[in-house]
């Protein structure tokens, strides 16, 4: 059964962003899921995504960090500053989650049907946001 430890290691990422309000974008890079001890004694994974983003004919370096940790049978995903982002059930084939950041709404569906390859499908809407984002993860 998939759990937090199943994600440990390096993953190649390919991200496509379809923006209804502007330019589409893509990113290719690496997601590194590294073990991290937490103050409560439980384990966690520090997730660092790095890559090259292509947007409007330009290329630039991009990086994002998260903290993944086990909470019961779920994985909680926090921003790198410790704020809660969302959580999901890793044992499900297509778990869904949401993050309300008024006035914006972030919905994600993970697809583990081809594990160990997997995909995160995001739909983001708000007054100035309207995009879909798909990230494919394959073992590096």
PDB file of C-alpha atoms in Angstrom:
ATOM      1  CA  UNK A   1       0.000   0.000   0.000  1.00  0.00           C
ATOM      2  CA  UNK A   2       1.250   3.458  -0.893  1.00  0.00           C
ATOM      3  CA  UNK A   3       2.320   5.600   2.042  1.00  0.00           C
ATOM      4  CA  UNK A   4       4.612   8.576   2.598  1.00  0.00           C
ATOM      5  CA  UNK A   5       7.764   6.474   2.181  1.00  0.00           C
ATOM      6  CA  UNK A   6       6.615   5.332  -1.269  1.00  0.00           C
ATOM      7  CA  UNK A   7       7.325   8.832  -2.609  1.00  0.00           C
ATOM      8  CA  UNK A   8      10.877   9.111  -1.244  1.00  0.00           C
ATOM      9  CA  UNK A   9      13.548   9.723  -3.867  1.00  0.00           C
ATOM     10  CA  UNK A  10      13.910  11.608  -7.128  1.00  0.00           C
ATOM     11  CA  UNK A  11      11.196  12.023  -9.757  1.00  0.00           C
ATOM     12  CA  UNK A  12      11.376  13.583 -13.217  1.00  0.00           C
ATOM     13  CA  UNK A  13       8.559  16.088 -13.647  1.00  0.00           C
ATOM     14  CA  UNK A  14       6.823  17.392 -16.746  1.00  0.00           C
ATOM     15  CA  UNK A  15       4.295  20.140 -16.064  1.00  0.00           C
ATOM     16  CA  UNK A  16       1.852  21.717 -18.493  1.00  0.00           C
ATOM     17  CA  UNK A  17      -0.214  24.775 -17.592  1.00  0.00           C
ATOM     18  CA  UNK A  18      -3.213  25.664 -19.770  1.00  0.00           C
ATOM     19  CA  UNK A  19      -4.127  29.231 -18.859  1.00  0.00           C
ATOM     20  CA  UNK A  20      -7.518  30.485 -20.062  1.00  0.00           C
ATOM     21  CA  UNK A  21      -6.542  34.063 -19.157  1.00  0.00           C
ATOM     22  CA  UNK A  22      -3.073  34.254 -20.667  1.00  0.00           C
ATOM     23  CA  UNK A  23      -0.039  32.369 -21.894  1.00  0.00           C
ATOM     24  CA  UNK A  24       0.312  28.624 -21.467  1.00  0.00           C
ATOM     25  CA  UNK A  25       3.482  27.376 -19.771  1.00  0.00           C
ATOM     26  CA  UNK A  26       5.501  24.226 -19.327  1.00  0.00           C
ATOM     27  CA  UNK A  27       8.175  23.066 -16.939  1.00  0.00           C
ATOM     28  CA  UNK A  28      10.586  20.163 -17.029  1.00  0.00           C
ATOM     29  CA  UNK A  29      12.739  19.289 -14.079  1.00  0.00           C
ATOM     30  CA  UNK A  30      13.187  17.204 -10.959  1.00  0.00           C
ATOM     31  CA  UNK A  31      11.192  16.702  -7.771  1.00  0.00           C
ATOM     32  CA  UNK A  32      13.299  15.468  -4.859  1.00  0.00           C
ATOM     33  CA  UNK A  33      11.447  13.923  -1.875  1.00  0.00           C
ATOM     34  CA  UNK A  34      13.999  13.831   0.994  1.00  0.00           C
ATOM     35  CA  UNK A  35      13.411  12.362   4.483  1.00  0.00           C
ATOM     36  CA  UNK A  36      13.205  14.909   7.265  1.00  0.00           C
ATOM     37  CA  UNK A  37      12.795  14.352  11.006  1.00  0.00           C
ATOM     38  CA  UNK A  38      10.028  16.412  12.589  1.00  0.00           C
ATOM     39  CA  UNK A  39       9.867  17.830  16.144  1.00  0.00           C
ATOM     40  CA  UNK A  40       7.042  15.396  16.988  1.00  0.00           C
ATOM     41  CA  UNK A  41       9.345  12.492  16.151  1.00  0.00           C
ATOM     42  CA  UNK A  42       7.380  11.469  13.079  1.00  0.00           C
ATOM     43  CA  UNK A  43       8.808  11.377   9.622  1.00  0.00           C
ATOM     44  CA  UNK A  44       8.231  13.794   6.808  1.00  0.00           C
ATOM     45  CA  UNK A  45       9.492  14.446   3.313  1.00  0.00           C
ATOM     46  CA  UNK A  46      10.890  17.777   2.205  1.00  0.00           C
ATOM     47  CA  UNK A  47       9.862  18.158  -1.436  1.00  0.00           C
ATOM     48  CA  UNK A  48      11.914  20.405  -3.705  1.00  0.00           C
ATOM     49  CA  UNK A  49      10.844  20.906  -7.298  1.00  0.00           C
ATOM     50  CA  UNK A  50      13.408  22.502  -9.609  1.00  0.00           C
ATOM     51  CA  UNK A  51      13.319  22.948 -13.336  1.00  0.00           C
ATOM     52  CA  UNK A  52      13.180  25.161 -16.368  1.00  0.00           C
ATOM     53  CA  UNK A  53       9.919  26.997 -17.007  1.00  0.00           C
ATOM     54  CA  UNK A  54       8.999  28.088 -20.506  1.00  0.00           C
ATOM     55  CA  UNK A  55       6.482  30.917 -20.715  1.00  0.00           C
ATOM     56  CA  UNK A  56       5.797  33.471 -23.458  1.00  0.00           C
ATOM     57  CA  UNK A  57       8.856  32.400 -25.441  1.00  0.00           C
ATOM     58  CA  UNK A  58      11.195  32.806 -22.471  1.00  0.00           C
ATOM     59  CA  UNK A  59      12.944  30.193 -20.325  1.00  0.00           C
ATOM     60  CA  UNK A  60      13.815  30.680 -16.668  1.00  0.00           C
ATOM     61  CA  UNK A  61      14.738  28.662 -13.593  1.00  0.00           C
ATOM     62  CA  UNK A  62      11.880  27.750 -11.246  1.00  0.00           C
ATOM     63  CA  UNK A  63      11.854  26.222  -7.760  1.00  0.00           C
ATOM     64  CA  UNK A  64       9.173  25.368  -5.225  1.00  0.00           C
ATOM     65  CA  UNK A  65       9.306  23.593  -1.849  1.00  0.00           C
ATOM     66  CA  UNK A  66       6.711  21.724   0.189  1.00  0.00           C
ATOM     67  CA  UNK A  67       6.617  19.519   3.273  1.00  0.00           C
ATOM     68  CA  UNK A  68       4.746  16.204   3.042  1.00  0.00           C
ATOM     69  CA  UNK A  69       3.929  14.465   6.334  1.00  0.00           C
ATOM     70  CA  UNK A  70       1.832  11.551   7.529  1.00  0.00           C
ATOM     71  CA  UNK A  71      -1.364  12.400   9.419  1.00  0.00           C
ATOM     72  CA  UNK A  72      -3.226   9.196  10.194  1.00  0.00           C
ATOM     73  CA  UNK A  73      -3.875   7.392   6.895  1.00  0.00           C
ATOM     74  CA  UNK A  74      -3.463  10.629   4.921  1.00  0.00           C
ATOM     75  CA  UNK A  75      -0.574  12.722   3.643  1.00  0.00           C
ATOM     76  CA  UNK A  76      -0.704  16.405   4.592  1.00  0.00           C
ATOM     77  CA  UNK A  77       1.006  18.786   2.188  1.00  0.00           C
ATOM     78  CA  UNK A  78       2.259  22.038   3.714  1.00  0.00           C
ATOM     79  CA  UNK A  79       3.808  25.076   2.081  1.00  0.00           C
ATOM     80  CA  UNK A  80       7.500  25.562   2.887  1.00  0.00           C
ATOM     81  CA  UNK A  81       6.583  28.212   5.486  1.00  0.00           C
ATOM     82  CA  UNK A  82       4.539  25.626   7.430  1.00  0.00           C
ATOM     83  CA  UNK A  83       1.048  26.696   6.346  1.00  0.00           C
ATOM     84  CA  UNK A  84      -1.322  23.849   5.502  1.00  0.00           C
ATOM     85  CA  UNK A  85      -1.994  23.408   1.761  1.00  0.00           C
ATOM     86  CA  UNK A  86      -4.102  20.240   1.425  1.00  0.00           C
ATOM     87  CA  UNK A  87      -4.182  16.543   2.313  1.00  0.00           C
ATOM     88  CA  UNK A  88      -4.995  13.348   0.457  1.00  0.00           C
ATOM     89  CA  UNK A  89      -5.353   9.583   0.903  1.00  0.00           C
ATOM     90  CA  UNK A  90      -2.324   7.985  -0.813  1.00  0.00           C
ATOM     91  CA  UNK A  91      -3.885   4.512  -0.796  1.00  0.00           C
ATOM     92  CA  UNK A  92      -6.666   5.584  -3.156  1.00  0.00           C
ATOM     93  CA  UNK A  93      -6.238   5.379  -6.934  1.00  0.00           C
ATOM     94  CA  UNK A  94      -7.604   8.912  -7.598  1.00  0.00           C
ATOM     95  CA  UNK A  95      -7.711  10.919  -4.358  1.00  0.00           C
ATOM     96  CA  UNK A  96      -9.039  14.472  -4.529  1.00  0.00           C
ATOM     97  CA  UNK A  97      -8.295  17.506  -2.381  1.00  0.00           C
ATOM     98  CA  UNK A  98      -8.953  21.228  -2.296  1.00  0.00           C
ATOM     99  CA  UNK A  99      -7.342  24.394  -1.036  1.00  0.00           C
ATOM    100  CA  UNK A 100      -9.494  27.460  -0.466  1.00  0.00           C
ATOM    101  CA  UNK A 101      -7.489  30.657  -0.745  1.00  0.00           C
ATOM    102  CA  UNK A 102     -10.311  33.192  -1.020  1.00  0.00           C
ATOM    103  CA  UNK A 103     -11.222  34.343  -3.504  1.00  0.00           C
ATOM    104  CA  UNK A 104      -9.377  31.542  -5.345  1.00  0.00           C
ATOM    105  CA  UNK A 105     -10.097  27.807  -5.296  1.00  0.00           C
ATOM    106  CA  UNK A 106      -7.507  25.096  -5.990  1.00  0.00           C
ATOM    107  CA  UNK A 107      -8.780  21.570  -6.747  1.00  0.00           C
ATOM    108  CA  UNK A 108      -6.436  18.623  -7.266  1.00  0.00           C
ATOM    109  CA  UNK A 109      -6.944  15.043  -8.360  1.00  0.00           C
ATOM    110  CA  UNK A 110      -4.000  12.692  -8.021  1.00  0.00           C
ATOM    111  CA  UNK A 111      -3.860   9.751 -10.422  1.00  0.00           C
ATOM    112  CA  UNK A 112      -1.935   6.729  -9.114  1.00  0.00           C
ATOM    113  CA  UNK A 113      -3.440   4.233 -11.599  1.00  0.00           C
ATOM    114  CA  UNK A 114      -0.053   3.749 -13.317  1.00  0.00           C
ATOM    115  CA  UNK A 115       2.033   3.668 -10.138  1.00  0.00           C
ATOM    116  CA  UNK A 116       4.954   4.207  -9.769  1.00  0.00           C
ATOM    117  CA  UNK A 117       4.299   6.832 -12.456  1.00  0.00           C
ATOM    118  CA  UNK A 118       1.685   9.296 -11.251  1.00  0.00           C
ATOM    119  CA  UNK A 119       0.036  12.588 -12.130  1.00  0.00           C
ATOM    120  CA  UNK A 120      -1.376  15.589 -10.277  1.00  0.00           C
ATOM    121  CA  UNK A 121      -4.207  17.406 -12.107  1.00  0.00           C
ATOM    122  CA  UNK A 122      -4.958  20.900 -10.770  1.00  0.00           C
ATOM    123  CA  UNK A 123      -7.872  23.189 -11.612  1.00  0.00           C
ATOM    124  CA  UNK A 124      -7.517  26.739 -10.292  1.00  0.00           C
ATOM    125  CA  UNK A 125     -10.248  29.369 -10.512  1.00  0.00           C
ATOM    126  CA  UNK A 126     -10.759  32.850  -9.135  1.00  0.00           C
ATOM    127  CA  UNK A 127     -11.384  36.421 -10.235  1.00  0.00           C
ATOM    128  CA  UNK A 128      -7.960  36.632 -11.907  1.00  0.00           C
ATOM    129  CA  UNK A 129      -7.120  32.925 -12.222  1.00  0.00           C
ATOM    130  CA  UNK A 130      -8.451  30.291 -14.585  1.00  0.00           C
ATOM    131  CA  UNK A 131      -6.047  27.499 -15.423  1.00  0.00           C
ATOM    132  CA  UNK A 132      -5.504  23.778 -15.467  1.00  0.00           C
ATOM    133  CA  UNK A 133      -2.150  22.288 -14.562  1.00  0.00           C
ATOM    134  CA  UNK A 134      -0.972  18.725 -15.047  1.00  0.00           C
ATOM    135  CA  UNK A 135       2.279  17.399 -13.605  1.00  0.00           C
ATOM    136  CA  UNK A 136       3.568  13.916 -14.487  1.00  0.00           C
ATOM    137  CA  UNK A 137       6.014  12.227 -12.126  1.00  0.00           C
ATOM    138  CA  UNK A 138       8.286   9.369 -13.240  1.00  0.00           C
ATOM    139  CA  UNK A 139      11.139   7.840 -11.241  1.00  0.00           C
ATOM    140  CA  UNK A 140      14.490   9.431 -12.059  1.00  0.00           C
TER     141      UNK A 140
END
